[in-house]
Amino acid sequence: MCLFIPAIIRGLSLPVSFSLHSELLPTLITYLEAIREALAKALNDDPRVYIYGQDVGFFGGAFKATKGLSQRFPGRVIDSPISEDAMVGSAIGASIQGMRPIIEMQFADFSTVGFNQIVNQAATMFWRTGVACPITIRLPCGGTSGSGPFHSQSLEGIYSQYPGLVVLTPATVEDAYSMLLAAVECDDPVIFCEHKYLYYHLKADGLPNEALPIGKARITRAGRDATVVTYSAMLHECLAAAEELAGEGWEIEVIDLRSVKPLDTDTVLASVARTGRVLAVGEAWPWGGVTAEVLARIASEGFNLLDAPPMRLNAKDTPVPFHPNLWGTHRPTAKTIADALRSLLRL
Amino acid sequence: MLPTTPVPHPTSKASDFSETFRRAYRWMLLARLAEEKMASLYRAGKITGGVFLGKGQEAISVATGIALRDGDVFAPLIRDQAGRLAFGESLLDFTLTYMGARSGPMRGRDGNVHRGRPREGMLPMISHLGAMVSVVNGILMANRFQGRLGSVGAASLGEGATSTGAFHEALNQAAVEKLPLILVITNNQYSYSTPNSRQFACADLVDKAAGYGVSGHTVDGTDLADCLKLIGNAVECARAGGGPQLVIATSLRLVGHGEHDDSHYVSAHLREMPLGRDCLTVAESRILSESWADKVTLDSWHRDSLHQIEEAVAYSTREAAPDPAQEDWCAYSSRQLSEG
Ligand SMILES: Cc1ncc(C[n+]2csc(CCOP(=O)(O)OP(=O)(O)O)c2C)c(N)n1
């Protein structure tokens, strides 16, 4: 029996299984578990909080983000019908009546069915009426191998276009936890883009006690030759690329935006002032969006800081493909990012 | 602060039907005359944006507004001037918003029928038809979370809006959650220019109630007495825990879709039918035939309404327009998150 366990762990390429070795090794926490812990803390600390979404109750959600929560918090983790419009609409109503709803979209892609309520009702409420609309909408976003065109989308750019929405894109376990708590505390509607690829792959030693505020970017890796601006799962591809280039003698600075709206232009410009070269990397489609916004700001506010034309790298301008061979080429990877950096450094 | 005297609320909690009827009639009259005034201001080029009237739907609208009480919530639509007044919206909210005054509830940021005061249970409609119903559901869910029982929520829609996904999702949601929602559909035969034959194919919209597992009711929307009784009952059913109530009221839109529309497409045949009656005239005849008020009294109500409207319009005209230089261009309640 015992012989099989390490094989299973290796097969999944997980570093350590804390559940099997919890007595012996320090507990590691995944990105998904951090989200679950944040949800539990929000429910525990604030009676105004409830969770509403498809299969989130007894079943614990499609990704198990709410596993065990309906039992721990009876009546506050509620299965919804497959009605994204009504899920968000009802959250808006509940929020103006003093609640702090957390809506789980089963996949970010399905939030388009609730798009109208998000962008026209939630986003405009405070501006129109002076009454705040504190709702958190969790979007399991981004690609994973085999997920295909309708379970892989990255919609942060579209939501950021709308005034009144806050759009968060945590790239680390610690940020997934602390930014989700900040989202629930925020008085404005928050689109919380959690990356499905990171759910199980990303682990940390524990949960943080302090956090950077919403709207503040983090310099994850310092460097002086070029700046990479990125967010969400692409952070890890960019860090791998930076590591690769370090082997060639280049020092690449990597900025994790954390929040794409608001966007921390100051941190980005200060970095570009030091490096003179910038590459913006995103998993979303290339037309417009976060990377375009980053470059537009650099070009208009920091043109004189640049030693080379600013570059950006995004997914290809097609729907997200299903087959791993195609998917792996559709989005930026450490390799394509490293190649882009090499040409940026040659310019 | 209010320069106008609203229609008096009953001094005693009159359960007397004639008293309720008179009160409802006065709100209808005030709504009709106020909207006529707004239409004339529109024709004079004094109004920014569109003007949308509820002519022919005041009976069903007022019946909804009057059946609600403090703590209830109302999501009116474009033809609900009478219901808004009966629910408690001041005439000034109407005039200040239509005239774009900075001191109005929407401060020039939104206009005409999009006004509301969410904290007071009056929801400000967005344009997207059907979208307000689930917002009412959410308020009712919050009431349940907070142990605030006995309150209900009403939402108005036209028959055209029953074709939206938002309508379907929200009514199903209300049914699943057994919420005290009263969904009032006024079937005025046209959605803009589209006749019912191009809007839905069921024999009667009330048949939808069974499909959702909610109570369904029909009423002649031109008859104030019927509307008051039926909506009153539906609201009491919802209040008592009977779950969502779907009400279908039949009427004819007696004006264009908005004041820009001459409604030439409305069939002459429909205008001749009982559903083409003017509910205000029908209510007035009823008052006179039952001797609930005499002609002299009706005339004084008419004069009093006109006076209130004149005062509200005069006051609103003097109010300042929004000033872009003074405007707080911030869409966030958390100011530090605004990028300006
Ligand atoms: C989702 C959506 N689509 C289109 C419109 C444009 N529109 C405004 S009112 C209207 C007709 C509405 O008809 P109905 O629901 O029957 O109400 P009525 O105007 O007859 O009272 C249309 C098509 C809209 N407001 N919302």
XYZ file of C-alpha atoms and ligand atoms in Angstrom:
713
model
C 0.000 0.000 0.000
C 2.540 2.515 1.225
C 4.655 1.979 -1.847
C 2.035 3.534 -4.048
C 1.849 6.843 -2.265
C 5.122 8.437 -3.383
C 4.438 7.293 -6.933
C 1.101 9.041 -6.919
C 2.707 12.184 -5.583
C 5.433 12.113 -8.233
C 2.835 11.471 -10.898
C 1.067 14.675 -9.942
C 4.411 16.453 -9.696
C 3.413 17.965 -6.396
C 6.401 18.820 -4.214
C 5.067 17.535 -0.913
C 1.729 16.246 0.217
C 1.076 17.937 3.518
C -1.948 15.808 4.214
C 0.174 12.675 4.231
C 3.097 14.138 6.119
C 1.499 16.805 8.218
C 3.066 15.479 11.396
C 6.557 15.615 9.989
C 6.790 18.477 7.523
C 5.696 22.094 7.603
C 2.194 22.548 6.213
C 2.031 23.971 2.729
C -1.036 25.823 1.599
C -2.229 26.035 -1.995
C -3.633 29.058 -3.812
C -7.047 27.383 -3.748
C -6.825 26.648 -0.028
C -5.831 30.238 0.594
C -9.010 31.312 -1.174
C -11.035 28.903 0.927
C -9.373 30.172 4.107
C -10.144 33.755 3.130
C -13.770 32.842 2.457
C -14.013 31.122 5.827
C -12.450 34.093 7.591
C -14.789 36.535 5.852
C -17.821 34.433 6.799
C -16.556 34.059 10.328
C -15.660 37.689 10.942
C -18.533 39.444 9.213
C -22.184 38.394 9.553
C -22.998 40.428 6.436
C -21.043 38.035 4.235
C -22.694 35.196 2.324
C -21.622 33.106 -0.672
C -23.922 32.460 -3.618
C -23.096 30.443 -6.712
C -23.658 27.223 -8.583
C -22.886 24.083 -6.575
C -21.153 26.062 -3.826
C -23.226 24.576 -1.001
C -22.949 20.976 0.144
C -20.875 20.058 -2.911
C -18.293 22.775 -2.227
C -18.082 24.292 -5.711
C -16.687 23.058 -9.017
C -13.120 23.648 -7.795
C -13.900 22.957 -4.140
C -13.190 26.537 -3.124
C -16.149 26.434 -0.740
C -15.667 22.864 0.468
C -17.012 22.421 3.980
C -18.169 26.024 4.275
C -21.903 25.384 4.005
C -21.616 22.958 6.898
C -19.588 25.423 8.960
C -21.786 28.386 8.122
C -25.314 27.027 7.702
C -27.604 29.098 5.501
C -24.791 31.377 4.318
C -23.296 29.352 1.477
C -26.109 28.981 -0.977
C -26.549 27.039 -4.213
C -27.894 29.264 -6.977
C -29.731 28.275 -10.124
C -27.695 28.553 -13.346
C -28.585 32.208 -13.630
C -25.542 34.449 -13.733
C -27.652 37.528 -14.419
C -29.911 36.911 -11.440
C -26.982 35.844 -9.240
C -25.315 39.208 -9.725
C -28.574 41.176 -9.740
C -29.565 39.700 -6.393
C -26.113 40.385 -4.969
C -26.511 44.032 -5.950
C -29.862 44.197 -4.182
C -28.499 42.478 -1.080
C -25.490 44.790 -0.992
C -27.574 47.946 -1.017
C -29.527 46.415 1.842
C -26.341 46.075 3.881
C -25.009 42.619 2.994
C -21.559 41.713 1.598
C -22.288 39.041 -1.003
C -19.565 36.927 -2.564
C -20.635 35.521 -5.924
C -18.808 32.527 -7.323
C -18.931 32.216 -11.086
C -18.283 28.600 -11.954
C -15.860 29.793 -14.639
C -14.946 33.371 -15.569
C -16.270 32.628 -19.050
C -19.841 32.338 -17.725
C -19.717 35.764 -16.130
C -20.565 37.121 -19.576
C -24.115 35.912 -18.954
C -24.156 38.194 -15.904
C -22.225 40.926 -17.708
C -25.124 43.339 -17.875
C -25.698 43.322 -14.133
C -21.982 43.694 -13.448
C -21.160 46.538 -15.793
C -24.456 48.384 -15.985
C -25.966 47.904 -12.567
C -23.198 47.192 -10.042
C -20.600 49.440 -11.647
C -22.927 52.428 -11.997
C -24.754 52.215 -8.675
C -22.501 54.449 -6.591
C -22.012 57.031 -9.308
C -25.720 57.294 -10.027
C -27.132 57.117 -6.523
C -24.370 57.685 -3.995
C -25.188 54.267 -2.526
C -22.243 51.878 -2.499
C -22.439 48.396 -3.975
C -19.982 46.189 -2.067
C -20.025 42.876 -3.886
C -17.210 40.483 -4.682
C -17.459 38.430 -7.852
C -14.985 35.566 -7.994
C -13.957 34.557 -11.511
C -11.988 31.320 -11.868
C -10.108 32.478 -14.925
C -7.274 31.724 -17.285
C -6.239 28.701 -19.204
C -5.449 25.187 -18.115
C -4.528 22.396 -20.457
C -7.574 20.905 -22.173
C -10.066 23.516 -21.017
C -10.804 24.927 -24.443
C -12.530 28.087 -25.676
C -15.209 28.371 -22.982
C -13.423 27.442 -19.759
C -10.171 29.378 -20.197
C -10.872 33.042 -20.637
C -9.110 35.980 -19.023
C -11.613 38.818 -18.818
C -9.824 41.347 -16.610
C -9.338 43.758 -19.499
C -13.006 43.867 -20.382
C -14.116 44.491 -16.804
C -11.399 47.085 -16.248
C -12.865 49.100 -19.088
C -15.901 49.907 -16.948
C -15.740 52.772 -14.449
C -16.821 51.742 -10.973
C -15.293 48.256 -10.958
C -12.172 47.196 -9.088
C -10.337 44.338 -10.826
C -7.878 42.197 -8.872
C -5.546 39.543 -10.290
C -3.605 37.832 -7.483
C -0.567 35.850 -8.592
C 0.552 34.411 -5.272
C -0.967 32.311 -2.518
C -0.505 35.146 -0.045
C -2.186 37.662 -2.326
C -5.039 35.268 -3.121
C -5.764 35.250 0.600
C -5.227 38.851 1.580
C -6.651 40.383 -1.587
C -9.826 38.324 -1.332
C -10.305 39.624 2.200
C -9.617 43.150 0.954
C -12.169 42.607 -1.833
C -14.862 41.661 0.648
C -14.047 44.705 2.763
C -14.053 47.020 -0.247
C -17.145 49.198 -0.594
C -17.103 48.923 -4.378
C -17.841 45.984 -6.682
C -14.716 43.861 -7.076
C -13.994 41.460 -9.908
C -11.681 38.938 -8.311
C -9.779 37.066 -11.030
C -8.319 33.929 -9.491
C -6.240 31.842 -11.823
C -7.270 28.202 -12.175
C -3.776 27.128 -13.182
C -2.497 28.319 -9.830
C -5.218 26.623 -7.770
C -3.300 23.434 -7.109
C 0.161 24.206 -8.527
C 1.066 27.126 -6.350
C 1.930 26.597 -2.688
C 3.202 28.723 0.156
C 4.411 28.092 3.657
C 1.510 29.844 5.281
C -0.958 32.683 5.208
C 0.180 36.293 5.566
C -0.675 38.583 8.441
C -0.112 41.771 6.499
C -0.721 42.779 2.934
C -0.082 45.503 0.434
C -3.176 47.615 -0.181
C -5.341 47.220 -3.279
C -3.859 49.254 -6.104
C -0.246 48.698 -5.150
C 2.041 46.693 -7.423
C 4.936 44.601 -6.140
C 8.455 44.344 -7.504
C 8.785 40.594 -7.276
C 12.289 40.464 -8.700
C 14.629 43.423 -8.867
C 16.790 44.090 -11.929
C 18.316 46.931 -13.896
C 18.356 45.887 -17.560
C 14.650 45.666 -18.403
C 11.253 45.756 -16.690
C 8.601 43.095 -17.165
C 5.111 44.164 -16.106
C 2.710 41.303 -15.591
C 0.024 39.839 -13.312
C -1.762 36.627 -12.378
C -0.334 33.292 -13.603
C 1.938 35.011 -16.133
C 4.014 36.254 -13.191
C 5.447 32.772 -12.818
C 6.247 32.443 -16.520
C 7.945 35.846 -16.376
C 9.964 34.888 -13.294
C 11.129 31.734 -15.055
C 12.116 33.815 -18.092
C 13.986 36.276 -15.872
C 15.831 33.379 -14.281
C 16.762 32.085 -17.710
C 18.085 35.487 -18.725
C 20.015 35.788 -15.491
C 22.016 32.851 -16.793
C 22.921 35.018 -19.782
C 23.974 37.918 -17.579
C 20.816 40.042 -17.730
C 19.082 41.429 -14.669
C 15.369 41.614 -15.321
C 13.003 43.444 -13.000
C 9.597 41.757 -12.691
C 6.580 43.733 -11.516
C 3.425 41.966 -10.371
C 0.583 44.436 -10.841
C -1.630 42.509 -8.375
C -4.476 44.865 -9.125
C -5.122 45.814 -12.744
C -7.728 48.386 -11.817
C -6.624 50.572 -10.216
C -3.276 50.201 -11.926
C -0.121 51.259 -10.088
C 1.372 53.485 -12.775
C 3.866 55.020 -10.322
C 5.627 51.752 -9.555
C 5.737 50.881 -13.251
C 7.144 54.268 -14.303
C 9.707 54.278 -11.505
C 10.945 50.899 -12.665
C 11.083 51.969 -16.313
C 13.042 55.033 -15.205
C 15.655 52.651 -13.817
C 15.728 50.147 -16.678
C 14.743 52.123 -19.793
C 13.149 49.048 -21.341
C 9.767 47.445 -20.759
C 7.818 44.360 -21.753
C 4.187 43.938 -20.638
C 2.951 40.350 -20.516
C -0.631 39.131 -20.207
C -2.535 35.926 -20.840
C -5.543 37.784 -22.248
C -6.113 38.529 -25.907
C -3.967 41.156 -27.608
C -6.532 43.749 -28.691
C -6.590 46.421 -26.005
C -6.610 45.201 -22.463
C -4.199 45.440 -19.558
C -0.886 45.222 -21.418
C -2.043 47.842 -23.920
C -3.084 50.090 -21.041
C 0.283 49.669 -19.336
C 2.154 50.573 -22.518
C -0.164 53.488 -23.271
C 0.572 54.951 -19.845
C 4.295 54.453 -20.197
C 4.285 55.962 -23.688
C 2.275 59.006 -22.670
C 3.706 59.624 -19.221
C 7.216 58.219 -19.495
C 8.228 58.349 -23.142
C 11.485 60.095 -22.286
C 12.407 57.263 -19.904
C 12.516 54.720 -22.711
C 15.697 53.535 -24.409
C 13.769 51.173 -26.707
C 10.185 50.873 -28.001
C 7.959 49.341 -25.314
C 6.887 45.782 -26.069
C 3.958 43.622 -25.168
C 3.232 39.942 -25.328
C -0.231 38.429 -25.130
C -2.125 35.331 -26.149
C -2.826 34.898 -29.841
C -5.897 36.584 -31.285
C -7.964 33.389 -31.526
C -10.283 31.653 -29.074
C -8.339 29.637 -26.487
C -7.623 26.225 -28.042
C -8.465 22.907 -26.451
C -5.522 20.671 -27.318
C -2.457 20.995 -25.055
C -0.144 21.383 -28.070
C -2.140 24.334 -29.327
C -2.868 25.784 -25.908
C 0.801 25.751 -24.962
C 1.546 27.934 -27.966
C -1.490 30.150 -27.738
C -0.447 31.914 -24.551
C 2.906 33.413 -23.586
C 5.275 31.000 -21.884
C 8.632 31.387 -20.131
C 10.272 30.586 -23.447
C 8.407 33.114 -25.596
C 8.797 35.722 -22.863
C 12.554 35.069 -22.706
C 12.735 35.416 -26.497
C 10.816 38.680 -26.374
C 13.156 39.954 -23.671
C 16.209 39.049 -25.731
C 14.938 41.099 -28.649
C 13.982 43.949 -26.317
C 17.505 43.945 -24.881
C 19.054 43.963 -28.366
C 17.052 47.014 -29.459
C -37.699 72.438 1.890
C -40.500 70.879 -0.165
C -42.400 73.686 -1.839
C -45.335 71.447 -2.701
C -48.021 69.840 -0.639
C -48.341 66.204 -1.532
C -51.685 64.493 -1.812
C -52.737 64.004 1.797
C -52.174 60.570 3.189
C -55.225 59.293 5.046
C -55.489 60.856 8.471
C -56.774 57.661 9.987
C -55.756 54.210 8.742
C -58.869 54.072 6.612
C -59.771 50.580 5.607
C -62.731 52.054 3.793
C -62.452 51.073 0.134
C -63.915 54.333 -1.118
C -61.261 56.222 0.806
C -58.482 54.135 -0.780
C -60.076 54.576 -4.166
C -60.207 58.347 -3.805
C -56.641 58.492 -2.649
C -55.510 56.312 -5.546
C -57.491 58.417 -7.981
C -55.796 61.584 -6.741
C -52.346 60.093 -7.256
C -53.388 59.006 -10.754
C -54.645 62.480 -11.522
C -51.503 64.107 -10.195
C -49.376 61.692 -12.221
C -51.348 62.268 -15.409
C -51.232 66.023 -15.120
C -47.577 66.075 -14.102
C -46.677 63.949 -17.110
C -48.737 66.152 -19.417
C -46.839 69.142 -18.108
C -43.540 67.358 -18.726
C -44.655 66.504 -22.269
C -45.421 70.148 -22.972
C -42.046 71.194 -21.598
C -40.484 68.562 -23.850
C -42.284 69.940 -26.893
C -41.041 73.386 -25.916
C -37.508 72.031 -26.012
C -36.994 72.498 -22.279
C -36.164 68.880 -21.416
C -32.891 67.096 -22.083
C -33.360 63.504 -23.189
C -36.609 61.616 -23.646
C -39.961 61.867 -21.892
C -41.909 58.681 -21.241
C -45.516 58.704 -20.115
C -47.690 56.194 -18.310
C -50.984 57.300 -19.836
C -53.417 54.416 -19.650
C -51.432 52.569 -16.971
C -51.971 54.780 -13.964
C -54.503 52.400 -12.401
C -52.259 49.358 -12.216
C -49.295 51.495 -11.270
C -51.007 53.335 -8.435
C -52.477 50.081 -7.141
C -48.935 48.728 -6.818
C -47.534 51.810 -5.128
C -50.419 52.134 -2.717
C -50.300 48.496 -1.613
C -46.707 48.875 -0.437
C -45.686 50.271 2.914
C -42.585 51.384 4.776
C -39.844 48.784 4.560
C -41.108 47.443 1.244
C -39.205 47.993 -1.964
C -40.438 49.096 -5.362
C -38.692 48.823 -8.723
C -40.819 50.979 -11.005
C -40.418 51.150 -14.758
C -40.984 53.869 -17.326
C -44.779 54.073 -16.929
C -44.990 54.237 -13.168
C -45.376 57.893 -12.288
C -48.587 57.152 -10.371
C -47.086 54.239 -8.479
C -43.991 56.245 -7.596
C -46.088 59.026 -6.068
C -48.236 56.560 -4.161
C -45.139 54.781 -2.868
C -43.837 58.065 -1.522
C -41.637 59.662 -4.143
C -41.973 63.432 -4.077
C -43.087 65.307 -7.132
C -39.835 67.222 -6.845
C -37.769 64.098 -7.509
C -39.703 63.871 -10.778
C -39.291 67.495 -11.846
C -35.725 67.954 -10.607
C -34.580 64.809 -12.414
C -36.344 65.574 -15.686
C -34.917 69.071 -15.598
C -31.437 67.806 -14.774
C -31.043 69.817 -11.576
C -27.966 69.196 -9.470
C -30.134 69.077 -6.353
C -32.237 66.201 -7.700
C -31.671 62.662 -6.513
C -29.587 61.821 -9.589
C -27.666 65.144 -9.611
C -27.695 65.326 -13.391
C -25.797 62.045 -13.594
C -28.864 60.164 -14.721
C -32.192 61.416 -15.952
C -35.935 61.118 -16.368
C -37.322 57.690 -15.404
C -33.956 56.498 -14.045
C -34.351 58.222 -10.727
C -34.576 56.504 -7.371
C -33.494 56.404 -3.779
C -32.263 52.909 -3.040
C -31.953 53.531 0.684
C -35.642 54.389 0.800
C -36.716 51.325 -1.140
C -37.180 53.138 -4.448
C -34.882 51.487 -6.950
C -33.430 53.551 -9.809
C -34.059 51.535 -12.957
C -31.281 50.900 -15.398
C -32.453 50.832 -19.002
C -31.881 47.156 -19.544
C -35.332 45.644 -19.329
C -35.824 42.912 -16.769
C -32.645 43.767 -14.880
C -34.326 45.254 -11.810
C -36.251 42.145 -10.807
C -33.308 40.181 -9.449
C -32.148 43.301 -7.598
C -35.470 43.262 -5.756
C -34.888 39.558 -5.096
C -31.556 40.390 -3.518
C -33.106 42.953 -1.202
C -35.672 40.370 -0.162
C -32.922 37.797 0.418
C -31.084 40.357 2.541
C -34.259 40.978 4.546
C -34.399 37.275 5.253
C -30.738 37.125 6.278
C -31.304 40.068 8.581
C -34.477 38.629 10.087
C -36.590 41.451 8.688
C -39.745 39.554 7.877
C -43.052 40.823 6.540
C -41.612 43.148 3.917
C -42.287 42.606 0.238
C -40.833 43.843 -3.034
C -42.680 44.826 -6.179
C -41.259 45.182 -9.664
C -43.003 46.501 -12.767
C -42.386 45.338 -16.305
C -44.057 45.581 -19.676
C -45.008 42.486 -21.640
C -42.004 43.052 -23.892
C -39.653 42.547 -20.971
C -41.036 39.042 -20.380
C -38.985 37.973 -23.397
C -35.683 38.793 -21.712
C -33.402 36.300 -20.040
C -33.253 38.584 -17.022
C -37.013 38.183 -16.492
C -36.740 34.426 -16.685
C -33.743 34.145 -14.391
C -35.196 36.504 -11.819
C -38.656 34.977 -11.650
C -37.184 31.500 -11.401
C -34.787 32.693 -8.715
C -37.627 34.257 -6.735
C -39.585 31.015 -7.044
C -36.666 28.854 -5.901
C -36.052 31.146 -2.929
C -39.813 31.588 -2.283
C -39.375 35.328 -2.044
C -42.180 37.799 -1.328
C -41.942 39.313 -4.810
C -44.871 40.837 -6.657
C -44.019 41.016 -10.345
C -46.513 43.230 -12.126
C -46.560 42.890 -15.904
C -48.600 45.456 -17.754
C -49.520 44.047 -21.112
C -50.193 47.241 -23.052
C -50.221 45.354 -26.381
C -47.083 46.990 -27.773
C -43.437 46.928 -26.914
C -42.341 50.133 -28.631
C -43.843 49.310 -32.050
C -43.815 45.522 -31.685
C -47.267 43.946 -31.285
C -47.826 41.000 -28.972
C -47.970 38.585 -31.912
C -44.243 39.221 -32.436
C -43.394 39.164 -28.735
C -44.724 35.908 -27.319
C -46.688 32.876 -28.450
C -48.456 31.653 -25.325
C -52.225 32.142 -25.156
C -51.989 34.242 -21.999
C -48.911 35.553 -20.227
C -50.311 34.372 -16.910
C -49.765 30.803 -18.104
C -46.096 31.426 -17.421
C -46.814 31.451 -13.686
C -47.420 27.701 -13.638
C -44.152 27.099 -15.447
C -42.237 28.912 -12.734
C -44.285 27.450 -9.906
C -45.603 30.808 -8.711
C -49.102 32.200 -8.194
C -50.544 33.930 -11.249
C -53.237 36.596 -11.412
C -54.887 38.576 -14.184
C -56.605 41.900 -13.929
C -58.253 44.491 -16.135
C -55.688 47.265 -16.016
C -58.247 49.885 -16.962
C -60.323 49.279 -13.828
C -58.886 50.923 -10.741
C -61.182 49.074 -8.363
C -60.104 45.700 -9.730
C -56.455 46.715 -9.714
C -56.587 47.878 -6.095
C -58.258 44.677 -4.953
C -56.114 42.309 -6.940
C -52.750 43.897 -6.238
C -53.774 44.367 -2.610
C -54.455 40.638 -2.371
C -51.293 39.663 -4.197
C -49.214 41.836 -1.865
C -50.905 40.347 1.186
C -50.312 36.819 -0.154
C -46.628 37.567 -0.631
C -46.419 39.200 2.793
C -48.012 36.180 4.388
C -45.372 33.860 2.939
C -47.153 32.766 -0.227
C -44.065 33.290 -2.407
C -43.823 35.192 -5.673
C -46.972 36.574 -7.273
C -47.102 37.162 -11.007
C -49.737 39.719 -11.974
C -50.725 40.335 -15.594
C -52.656 43.538 -16.148
C -54.210 44.233 -19.527
C -54.344 47.707 -20.993
C -53.393 49.748 -24.026
C -50.582 52.261 -24.191
C -52.508 55.492 -24.871
C -49.414 57.461 -25.886
C -46.328 56.908 -27.981
C -43.534 54.797 -26.612
C -41.993 58.133 -25.651
C -42.982 61.630 -26.585
C -40.865 61.361 -29.717
C -43.137 58.600 -31.051
C -46.554 59.267 -32.637
C -47.599 55.600 -32.230
C -49.172 55.532 -35.692
C -48.758 51.757 -35.659
C -51.287 51.173 -32.855
C -54.321 49.427 -34.283
C -57.558 51.448 -34.392
C -59.399 48.267 -33.509
C -57.571 47.948 -30.199
C -58.351 51.546 -29.354
C -62.064 50.711 -29.656
C -61.861 47.702 -27.365
C -62.517 47.819 -23.609
C -58.784 47.513 -22.979
C -58.409 50.813 -24.849
C -60.405 52.698 -22.204
C -58.690 55.434 -20.267
C -58.372 54.189 -16.682
C -58.463 57.721 -15.316
C -61.841 58.450 -16.949
C -63.168 55.086 -15.812
C -62.098 55.819 -12.232
C -63.630 59.274 -12.348
C -66.980 57.899 -13.556
C -66.904 55.371 -10.761
C -66.343 58.076 -8.153
C -69.242 60.114 -9.484
C -71.608 57.165 -9.918
C -70.887 55.917 -6.390
C -71.071 59.485 -5.052
C -67.652 59.023 -3.438
C -67.036 62.649 -4.425
C -68.947 65.251 -6.394
C -67.897 67.195 -9.460
C -66.950 70.230 -7.428
C -64.579 68.145 -5.326
C -63.062 66.537 -8.409
C -62.454 69.982 -9.862
C -60.742 71.105 -6.680
C -58.472 68.034 -6.803
C -57.660 68.912 -10.364
C -56.791 72.497 -9.447
C -54.784 71.374 -6.446
C -52.768 68.976 -8.620
C -52.035 71.656 -11.178
C -50.937 73.970 -8.407
C -48.538 71.410 -6.976
C -47.112 70.745 -10.413
C -46.627 74.432 -11.153
C -44.803 74.909 -7.886
C -42.579 71.880 -8.409
C -41.705 72.913 -11.955
C -41.076 76.538 -10.969
C -38.858 75.447 -8.097
C -36.952 72.966 -10.263
C -36.437 75.495 -13.039
C -34.674 77.788 -10.587
C -32.366 75.031 -9.363
C -28.811 75.025 -10.654
C -27.729 72.656 -13.381
C -24.736 70.432 -12.649
C -21.412 72.177 -13.105
C -18.707 70.072 -14.750
C -16.027 72.042 -12.917
C -17.614 71.249 -9.549
C -18.515 67.696 -10.445
C -16.881 64.955 -8.421
C -15.690 62.750 -11.271
C -15.281 59.671 -9.108
C -17.185 56.439 -9.708
C -15.843 54.789 -6.562
C -17.119 54.854 -3.040
C -13.539 54.026 -1.983
C -12.061 57.284 -3.262
C -8.478 56.084 -3.013
C -9.221 53.478 -5.695
C -10.324 56.041 -8.261
C -7.894 56.749 -11.064
C -9.786 59.978 -11.789
C -32.682 44.792 -22.763
C -33.273 45.947 -23.501
N -33.434 45.880 -24.843
C -33.988 46.922 -25.506
C -34.387 48.049 -24.859
C -34.992 49.234 -25.620
N -36.406 49.405 -25.214
C -36.749 50.299 -24.287
S -38.380 50.242 -23.899
C -38.639 49.036 -25.064
C -40.023 48.474 -25.230
C -40.520 47.918 -23.935
O -41.751 47.294 -24.096
P -42.498 46.692 -22.860
O -41.595 45.892 -22.023
O -43.717 46.002 -23.370
O -42.924 47.961 -21.992
P -43.802 49.200 -22.456
O -42.865 50.197 -23.089
O -44.824 48.709 -23.390
O -44.381 49.734 -21.195
C -37.473 48.689 -25.704
C -37.358 47.673 -26.759
C -34.158 48.091 -23.457
N -34.467 49.171 -22.742
N -33.637 47.035 -22.805
